[in-house]
Amino acid sequence: MDILLITFGALFSIMNPLGTVPIFVSLTQKNDSKERGKIAFWTSINVLIILLLSFFAGKYILVFFGISINSLKIAGGLIIASSGFALLTGKFAEHKGMEGKKIKEDVKTRSEISLTPLAIPMLAGPGTISLLITYNEQYQKLNEIFYLLGAMFLAGLSVYFILKSSHYIVKTIGASGINALSRIIGFIVIAIGVEYILSATLSVIATL
């Protein structure tokens, strides 16, 4: 149960679906509530598929490129920490490559936004993927894997409910409230990234 809660907390913090709310509202302002619900549903499904692929297939990518788990932890920790810093400084959209007039216009003309940019890179980005690859190496027991799968399912479910309620959330707490929550989450995400870098560094030192 601890694994489920810790993994869900880490995934939720790194993905930060609350930070995606303003972008979702902007991209779906011309859609009715039924259409927004459909987009939110398929975004959550795409996120869940990406999480599962990252967890089960990620280790084969490491083997193919000859990357050690400690190297991945350090690289992933840097990515996670940079994502947290972007949240903390209010530059989340820019960090995810959503800034720029040309990019925004391109996104608005797409008929399908649930996969990109919502699922990738806004929610399931490099930090999330590297985290799950690390978990695959760290947790090998069957019961641990079931808890991890449960955490991924809960993460996908939270994405669905938050995006589906995004217009209501914006009306209730406003953009400033979302920004404040994102900054708090950003601090937690930085701590997660630093923790991964430290653990990998200590592991490397111990082998010397």
PDB file of C-alpha atoms in Angstrom:
ATOM      1  CA  MET A   1       0.000   0.000   0.000  1.00  0.00           C
ATOM      2  CA  ASP A   2       2.912   2.339   0.728  1.00  0.00           C
ATOM      3  CA  ILE A   3       4.242   1.688  -2.776  1.00  0.00           C
ATOM      4  CA  LEU A   4       0.855   2.561  -4.293  1.00  0.00           C
ATOM      5  CA  LEU A   5       0.552   5.845  -2.386  1.00  0.00           C
ATOM      6  CA  ILE A   6       4.177   6.910  -2.948  1.00  0.00           C
ATOM      7  CA  THR A   7       4.058   6.063  -6.664  1.00  0.00           C
ATOM      8  CA  PHE A   8       0.724   7.787  -7.171  1.00  0.00           C
ATOM      9  CA  GLY A   9       1.988  10.868  -5.318  1.00  0.00           C
ATOM     10  CA  ALA A  10       5.140  10.983  -7.434  1.00  0.00           C
ATOM     11  CA  LEU A  11       3.252  10.492 -10.717  1.00  0.00           C
ATOM     12  CA  PHE A  12       0.599  13.053  -9.823  1.00  0.00           C
ATOM     13  CA  SER A  13       3.215  15.627  -8.808  1.00  0.00           C
ATOM     14  CA  ILE A  14       5.379  15.164 -11.899  1.00  0.00           C
ATOM     15  CA  MET A  15       2.480  15.044 -14.372  1.00  0.00           C
ATOM     16  CA  ASN A  16       0.732  17.935 -12.564  1.00  0.00           C
ATOM     17  CA  PRO A  17      -2.694  17.681 -14.244  1.00  0.00           C
ATOM     18  CA  LEU A  18      -3.728  20.868 -12.418  1.00  0.00           C
ATOM     19  CA  GLY A  19      -1.078  22.755 -14.380  1.00  0.00           C
ATOM     20  CA  THR A  20      -2.627  21.434 -17.590  1.00  0.00           C
ATOM     21  CA  VAL A  21      -6.091  22.790 -16.708  1.00  0.00           C
ATOM     22  CA  PRO A  22      -5.601  26.316 -18.169  1.00  0.00           C
ATOM     23  CA  ILE A  23      -4.231  24.841 -21.412  1.00  0.00           C
ATOM     24  CA  PHE A  24      -7.091  22.331 -21.608  1.00  0.00           C
ATOM     25  CA  VAL A  25      -9.624  25.121 -21.084  1.00  0.00           C
ATOM     26  CA  SER A  26      -7.964  27.220 -23.784  1.00  0.00           C
ATOM     27  CA  LEU A  27      -7.940  24.353 -26.308  1.00  0.00           C
ATOM     28  CA  THR A  28     -11.528  23.255 -25.618  1.00  0.00           C
ATOM     29  CA  GLN A  29     -13.301  26.592 -25.149  1.00  0.00           C
ATOM     30  CA  LYS A  30     -15.312  26.049 -28.355  1.00  0.00           C
ATOM     31  CA  ASN A  31     -16.370  22.516 -27.390  1.00  0.00           C
ATOM     32  CA  ASP A  32     -19.497  21.647 -25.428  1.00  0.00           C
ATOM     33  CA  SER A  33     -19.357  19.711 -22.133  1.00  0.00           C
ATOM     34  CA  LYS A  34     -19.904  16.332 -23.843  1.00  0.00           C
ATOM     35  CA  GLU A  35     -17.040  16.906 -26.269  1.00  0.00           C
ATOM     36  CA  ARG A  36     -14.763  18.107 -23.442  1.00  0.00           C
ATOM     37  CA  GLY A  37     -15.592  14.967 -21.478  1.00  0.00           C
ATOM     38  CA  LYS A  38     -14.676  12.835 -24.492  1.00  0.00           C
ATOM     39  CA  ILE A  39     -11.346  14.639 -24.940  1.00  0.00           C
ATOM     40  CA  ALA A  40     -10.605  14.266 -21.203  1.00  0.00           C
ATOM     41  CA  PHE A  41     -11.421  10.539 -21.400  1.00  0.00           C
ATOM     42  CA  TRP A  42      -9.138   9.827 -24.355  1.00  0.00           C
ATOM     43  CA  THR A  43      -6.375  11.966 -22.866  1.00  0.00           C
ATOM     44  CA  SER A  44      -6.456   9.840 -19.700  1.00  0.00           C
ATOM     45  CA  ILE A  45      -6.467   6.622 -21.765  1.00  0.00           C
ATOM     46  CA  ASN A  46      -3.460   7.830 -23.775  1.00  0.00           C
ATOM     47  CA  VAL A  47      -1.654   8.798 -20.582  1.00  0.00           C
ATOM     48  CA  LEU A  48      -2.310   5.354 -19.067  1.00  0.00           C
ATOM     49  CA  ILE A  49      -1.022   3.604 -22.217  1.00  0.00           C
ATOM     50  CA  ILE A  50       2.146   5.719 -22.170  1.00  0.00           C
ATOM     51  CA  LEU A  51       2.688   4.936 -18.481  1.00  0.00           C
ATOM     52  CA  LEU A  52       2.274   1.194 -19.065  1.00  0.00           C
ATOM     53  CA  LEU A  53       4.594   1.196 -22.090  1.00  0.00           C
ATOM     54  CA  SER A  54       7.203   3.168 -20.155  1.00  0.00           C
ATOM     55  CA  PHE A  55       7.070   0.758 -17.241  1.00  0.00           C
ATOM     56  CA  PHE A  56       7.123  -2.527 -19.170  1.00  0.00           C
ATOM     57  CA  ALA A  57       9.181  -1.615 -22.255  1.00  0.00           C
ATOM     58  CA  GLY A  58      11.490   1.044 -20.816  1.00  0.00           C
ATOM     59  CA  LYS A  59      14.109  -1.408 -19.535  1.00  0.00           C
ATOM     60  CA  TYR A  60      14.616  -2.803 -23.053  1.00  0.00           C
ATOM     61  CA  ILE A  61      15.394   0.701 -24.261  1.00  0.00           C
ATOM     62  CA  LEU A  62      18.058   0.932 -21.546  1.00  0.00           C
ATOM     63  CA  VAL A  63      19.591  -2.377 -22.648  1.00  0.00           C
ATOM     64  CA  PHE A  64      19.526  -1.340 -26.306  1.00  0.00           C
ATOM     65  CA  PHE A  65      21.366   1.923 -25.645  1.00  0.00           C
ATOM     66  CA  GLY A  66      23.591   0.481 -22.894  1.00  0.00           C
ATOM     67  CA  ILE A  67      22.355   2.900 -20.235  1.00  0.00           C
ATOM     68  CA  SER A  68      22.826   1.978 -16.575  1.00  0.00           C
ATOM     69  CA  ILE A  69      20.061   2.462 -14.029  1.00  0.00           C
ATOM     70  CA  ASN A  70      22.171   4.986 -12.094  1.00  0.00           C
ATOM     71  CA  SER A  71      22.715   7.043 -15.239  1.00  0.00           C
ATOM     72  CA  LEU A  72      18.974   6.997 -15.861  1.00  0.00           C
ATOM     73  CA  LYS A  73      18.275   8.049 -12.279  1.00  0.00           C
ATOM     74  CA  ILE A  74      20.610  11.020 -12.539  1.00  0.00           C
ATOM     75  CA  ALA A  75      19.289  12.068 -15.977  1.00  0.00           C
ATOM     76  CA  GLY A  76      15.698  11.509 -14.881  1.00  0.00           C
ATOM     77  CA  GLY A  77      16.329  13.386 -11.652  1.00  0.00           C
ATOM     78  CA  LEU A  78      17.629  16.372 -13.591  1.00  0.00           C
ATOM     79  CA  ILE A  79      14.576  16.332 -15.881  1.00  0.00           C
ATOM     80  CA  ILE A  80      12.180  15.980 -12.940  1.00  0.00           C
ATOM     81  CA  ALA A  81      13.925  18.761 -11.012  1.00  0.00           C
ATOM     82  CA  SER A  82      13.847  21.061 -14.054  1.00  0.00           C
ATOM     83  CA  SER A  83      10.105  20.381 -14.431  1.00  0.00           C
ATOM     84  CA  GLY A  84       9.621  21.277 -10.779  1.00  0.00           C
ATOM     85  CA  PHE A  85      11.633  24.463 -11.221  1.00  0.00           C
ATOM     86  CA  ALA A  86       9.446  25.375 -14.223  1.00  0.00           C
ATOM     87  CA  LEU A  87       6.350  24.913 -12.050  1.00  0.00           C
ATOM     88  CA  LEU A  88       7.890  26.915  -9.232  1.00  0.00           C
ATOM     89  CA  THR A  89       8.762  29.829 -11.512  1.00  0.00           C
ATOM     90  CA  GLY A  90       5.481  29.787 -13.448  1.00  0.00           C
ATOM     91  CA  LYS A  91       7.077  28.650 -16.725  1.00  0.00           C
ATOM     92  CA  PHE A  92       5.412  25.236 -16.978  1.00  0.00           C
ATOM     93  CA  ALA A  93       3.898  25.785 -20.448  1.00  0.00           C
ATOM     94  CA  GLU A  94       7.182  27.140 -21.792  1.00  0.00           C
ATOM     95  CA  HIS A  95       9.074  24.183 -20.306  1.00  0.00           C
ATOM     96  CA  LYS A  96       6.664  21.783 -22.036  1.00  0.00           C
ATOM     97  CA  GLY A  97       7.126  23.534 -25.377  1.00  0.00           C
ATOM     98  CA  MET A  98       3.689  25.189 -25.390  1.00  0.00           C
ATOM     99  CA  GLU A  99       4.855  28.794 -25.671  1.00  0.00           C
ATOM    100  CA  GLY A 100       5.046  30.742 -28.894  1.00  0.00           C
ATOM    101  CA  LYS A 101       2.265  32.062 -31.110  1.00  0.00           C
ATOM    102  CA  LYS A 102       3.017  29.668 -33.969  1.00  0.00           C
ATOM    103  CA  ILE A 103       2.927  26.615 -31.702  1.00  0.00           C
ATOM    104  CA  LYS A 104      -0.344  27.671 -30.078  1.00  0.00           C
ATOM    105  CA  GLU A 105      -2.007  28.283 -33.446  1.00  0.00           C
ATOM    106  CA  ASP A 106      -0.804  24.893 -34.718  1.00  0.00           C
ATOM    107  CA  VAL A 107      -2.271  23.132 -31.683  1.00  0.00           C
ATOM    108  CA  LYS A 108      -5.636  24.891 -32.039  1.00  0.00           C
ATOM    109  CA  THR A 109      -6.006  23.717 -35.638  1.00  0.00           C
ATOM    110  CA  ARG A 110      -5.586  20.036 -34.741  1.00  0.00           C
ATOM    111  CA  SER A 111      -8.671  17.860 -34.705  1.00  0.00           C
ATOM    112  CA  GLU A 112      -7.177  15.519 -32.097  1.00  0.00           C
ATOM    113  CA  ILE A 113      -5.435  16.992 -29.067  1.00  0.00           C
ATOM    114  CA  SER A 114      -5.865  14.141 -26.576  1.00  0.00           C
ATOM    115  CA  LEU A 115      -2.579  12.466 -27.596  1.00  0.00           C
ATOM    116  CA  THR A 116      -0.514  15.526 -28.334  1.00  0.00           C
ATOM    117  CA  PRO A 117      -0.037  18.000 -26.765  1.00  0.00           C
ATOM    118  CA  LEU A 118      -2.168  16.907 -23.786  1.00  0.00           C
ATOM    119  CA  ALA A 119      -0.950  13.333 -23.128  1.00  0.00           C
ATOM    120  CA  ILE A 120       2.523  14.015 -24.535  1.00  0.00           C
ATOM    121  CA  PRO A 121       4.352  16.156 -23.547  1.00  0.00           C
ATOM    122  CA  MET A 122       2.059  18.002 -21.125  1.00  0.00           C
ATOM    123  CA  LEU A 123       1.253  15.064 -18.841  1.00  0.00           C
ATOM    124  CA  ALA A 124       3.388  12.008 -19.606  1.00  0.00           C
ATOM    125  CA  GLY A 125       6.698  13.672 -20.411  1.00  0.00           C
ATOM    126  CA  PRO A 126      10.328  12.530 -20.095  1.00  0.00           C
ATOM    127  CA  GLY A 127      10.323  12.929 -16.302  1.00  0.00           C
ATOM    128  CA  THR A 128       7.337  10.594 -15.899  1.00  0.00           C
ATOM    129  CA  ILE A 129       8.774   8.060 -18.340  1.00  0.00           C
ATOM    130  CA  SER A 130      12.205   7.957 -16.669  1.00  0.00           C
ATOM    131  CA  LEU A 131      10.565   7.615 -13.247  1.00  0.00           C
ATOM    132  CA  LEU A 132       8.630   4.511 -14.340  1.00  0.00           C
ATOM    133  CA  ILE A 133      11.683   2.931 -15.978  1.00  0.00           C
ATOM    134  CA  THR A 134      13.483   3.382 -12.669  1.00  0.00           C
ATOM    135  CA  TYR A 135      10.565   1.819 -10.780  1.00  0.00           C
ATOM    136  CA  ASN A 136      10.668  -1.184 -13.119  1.00  0.00           C
ATOM    137  CA  GLU A 137      14.268  -1.829 -12.088  1.00  0.00           C
ATOM    138  CA  GLN A 138      13.570  -1.120  -8.425  1.00  0.00           C
ATOM    139  CA  TYR A 139      10.384  -3.164  -7.908  1.00  0.00           C
ATOM    140  CA  GLN A 140      10.432  -6.734  -9.221  1.00  0.00           C
ATOM    141  CA  LYS A 141       8.011  -8.652  -6.976  1.00  0.00           C
ATOM    142  CA  LEU A 142       4.559  -9.480  -8.330  1.00  0.00           C
ATOM    143  CA  ASN A 143       2.666  -7.735  -5.513  1.00  0.00           C
ATOM    144  CA  GLU A 144       4.831  -4.607  -5.967  1.00  0.00           C
ATOM    145  CA  ILE A 145       4.027  -4.575  -9.683  1.00  0.00           C
ATOM    146  CA  PHE A 146       0.297  -4.791  -8.920  1.00  0.00           C
ATOM    147  CA  TYR A 147       0.585  -1.801  -6.584  1.00  0.00           C
ATOM    148  CA  LEU A 148       2.462   0.141  -9.269  1.00  0.00           C
ATOM    149  CA  LEU A 149      -0.222  -0.707 -11.833  1.00  0.00           C
ATOM    150  CA  GLY A 150      -2.839   0.490  -9.357  1.00  0.00           C
ATOM    151  CA  ALA A 151      -0.962   3.777  -8.946  1.00  0.00           C
ATOM    152  CA  MET A 152      -0.808   4.245 -12.727  1.00  0.00           C
ATOM    153  CA  PHE A 153      -4.541   3.566 -13.011  1.00  0.00           C
ATOM    154  CA  LEU A 154      -5.276   6.089 -10.248  1.00  0.00           C
ATOM    155  CA  ALA A 155      -3.028   8.639 -11.989  1.00  0.00           C
ATOM    156  CA  GLY A 156      -4.945   8.166 -15.243  1.00  0.00           C
ATOM    157  CA  LEU A 157      -8.248   8.429 -13.367  1.00  0.00           C
ATOM    158  CA  SER A 158      -7.168  11.652 -11.677  1.00  0.00           C
ATOM    159  CA  VAL A 159      -6.211  13.113 -15.067  1.00  0.00           C
ATOM    160  CA  TYR A 160      -9.694  12.304 -16.392  1.00  0.00           C
ATOM    161  CA  PHE A 161     -11.625  13.839 -13.495  1.00  0.00           C
ATOM    162  CA  ILE A 162      -9.434  16.962 -13.307  1.00  0.00           C
ATOM    163  CA  LEU A 163      -9.591  17.664 -17.038  1.00  0.00           C
ATOM    164  CA  LYS A 164     -13.316  16.888 -17.167  1.00  0.00           C
ATOM    165  CA  SER A 165     -13.847  19.396 -14.342  1.00  0.00           C
ATOM    166  CA  SER A 166     -11.311  21.896 -15.700  1.00  0.00           C
ATOM    167  CA  HIS A 167     -13.808  24.621 -16.642  1.00  0.00           C
ATOM    168  CA  TYR A 168     -15.445  24.332 -13.215  1.00  0.00           C
ATOM    169  CA  ILE A 169     -12.017  24.418 -11.499  1.00  0.00           C
ATOM    170  CA  VAL A 170     -11.056  27.601 -13.358  1.00  0.00           C
ATOM    171  CA  LYS A 171     -14.351  29.255 -12.395  1.00  0.00           C
ATOM    172  CA  THR A 172     -13.960  28.197  -8.748  1.00  0.00           C
ATOM    173  CA  ILE A 173     -10.322  28.911  -7.883  1.00  0.00           C
ATOM    174  CA  GLY A 174      -9.265  30.922 -10.923  1.00  0.00           C
ATOM    175  CA  ALA A 175      -5.952  30.999 -12.750  1.00  0.00           C
ATOM    176  CA  SER A 176      -4.186  32.472  -9.708  1.00  0.00           C
ATOM    177  CA  GLY A 177      -5.328  29.571  -7.519  1.00  0.00           C
ATOM    178  CA  ILE A 178      -4.108  27.016 -10.050  1.00  0.00           C
ATOM    179  CA  ASN A 179      -0.814  28.889 -10.299  1.00  0.00           C
ATOM    180  CA  ALA A 180      -0.380  28.817  -6.506  1.00  0.00           C
ATOM    181  CA  LEU A 181      -1.080  25.072  -6.340  1.00  0.00           C
ATOM    182  CA  SER A 182       1.328  24.429  -9.220  1.00  0.00           C
ATOM    183  CA  ARG A 183       4.098  26.278  -7.394  1.00  0.00           C
ATOM    184  CA  ILE A 184       3.563  24.158  -4.260  1.00  0.00           C
ATOM    185  CA  ILE A 185       3.610  20.988  -6.377  1.00  0.00           C
ATOM    186  CA  GLY A 186       6.722  22.309  -8.129  1.00  0.00           C
ATOM    187  CA  PHE A 187       8.634  22.372  -4.834  1.00  0.00           C
ATOM    188  CA  ILE A 188       7.667  18.727  -4.209  1.00  0.00           C
ATOM    189  CA  VAL A 189       8.726  17.754  -7.738  1.00  0.00           C
ATOM    190  CA  ILE A 190      12.141  19.395  -7.264  1.00  0.00           C
ATOM    191  CA  ALA A 191      12.597  17.384  -4.053  1.00  0.00           C
ATOM    192  CA  ILE A 192      11.723  14.143  -5.915  1.00  0.00           C
ATOM    193  CA  GLY A 193      14.281  14.923  -8.611  1.00  0.00           C
ATOM    194  CA  VAL A 194      17.007  15.764  -6.078  1.00  0.00           C
ATOM    195  CA  GLU A 195      16.238  12.535  -4.189  1.00  0.00           C
ATOM    196  CA  TYR A 196      16.818  10.476  -7.348  1.00  0.00           C
ATOM    197  CA  ILE A 197      20.083  12.242  -8.116  1.00  0.00           C
ATOM    198  CA  LEU A 198      21.334  11.742  -4.550  1.00  0.00           C
ATOM    199  CA  SER A 199      20.401   8.051  -4.403  1.00  0.00           C
ATOM    200  CA  ALA A 200      22.091   7.361  -7.745  1.00  0.00           C
ATOM    201  CA  THR A 201      25.203   9.321  -6.748  1.00  0.00           C
ATOM    202  CA  LEU A 202      25.490   7.462  -3.431  1.00  0.00           C
ATOM    203  CA  SER A 203      25.043   4.153  -5.274  1.00  0.00           C
ATOM    204  CA  VAL A 204      27.861   5.022  -7.696  1.00  0.00           C
ATOM    205  CA  ILE A 205      30.150   6.083  -4.817  1.00  0.00           C
ATOM    206  CA  ALA A 206      29.414   2.832  -2.955  1.00  0.00           C
ATOM    207  CA  THR A 207      30.570   0.767  -5.949  1.00  0.00           C
ATOM    208  CA  LEU A 208      33.912   2.581  -6.198  1.00  0.00           C
TER     209      LEU A 208
END
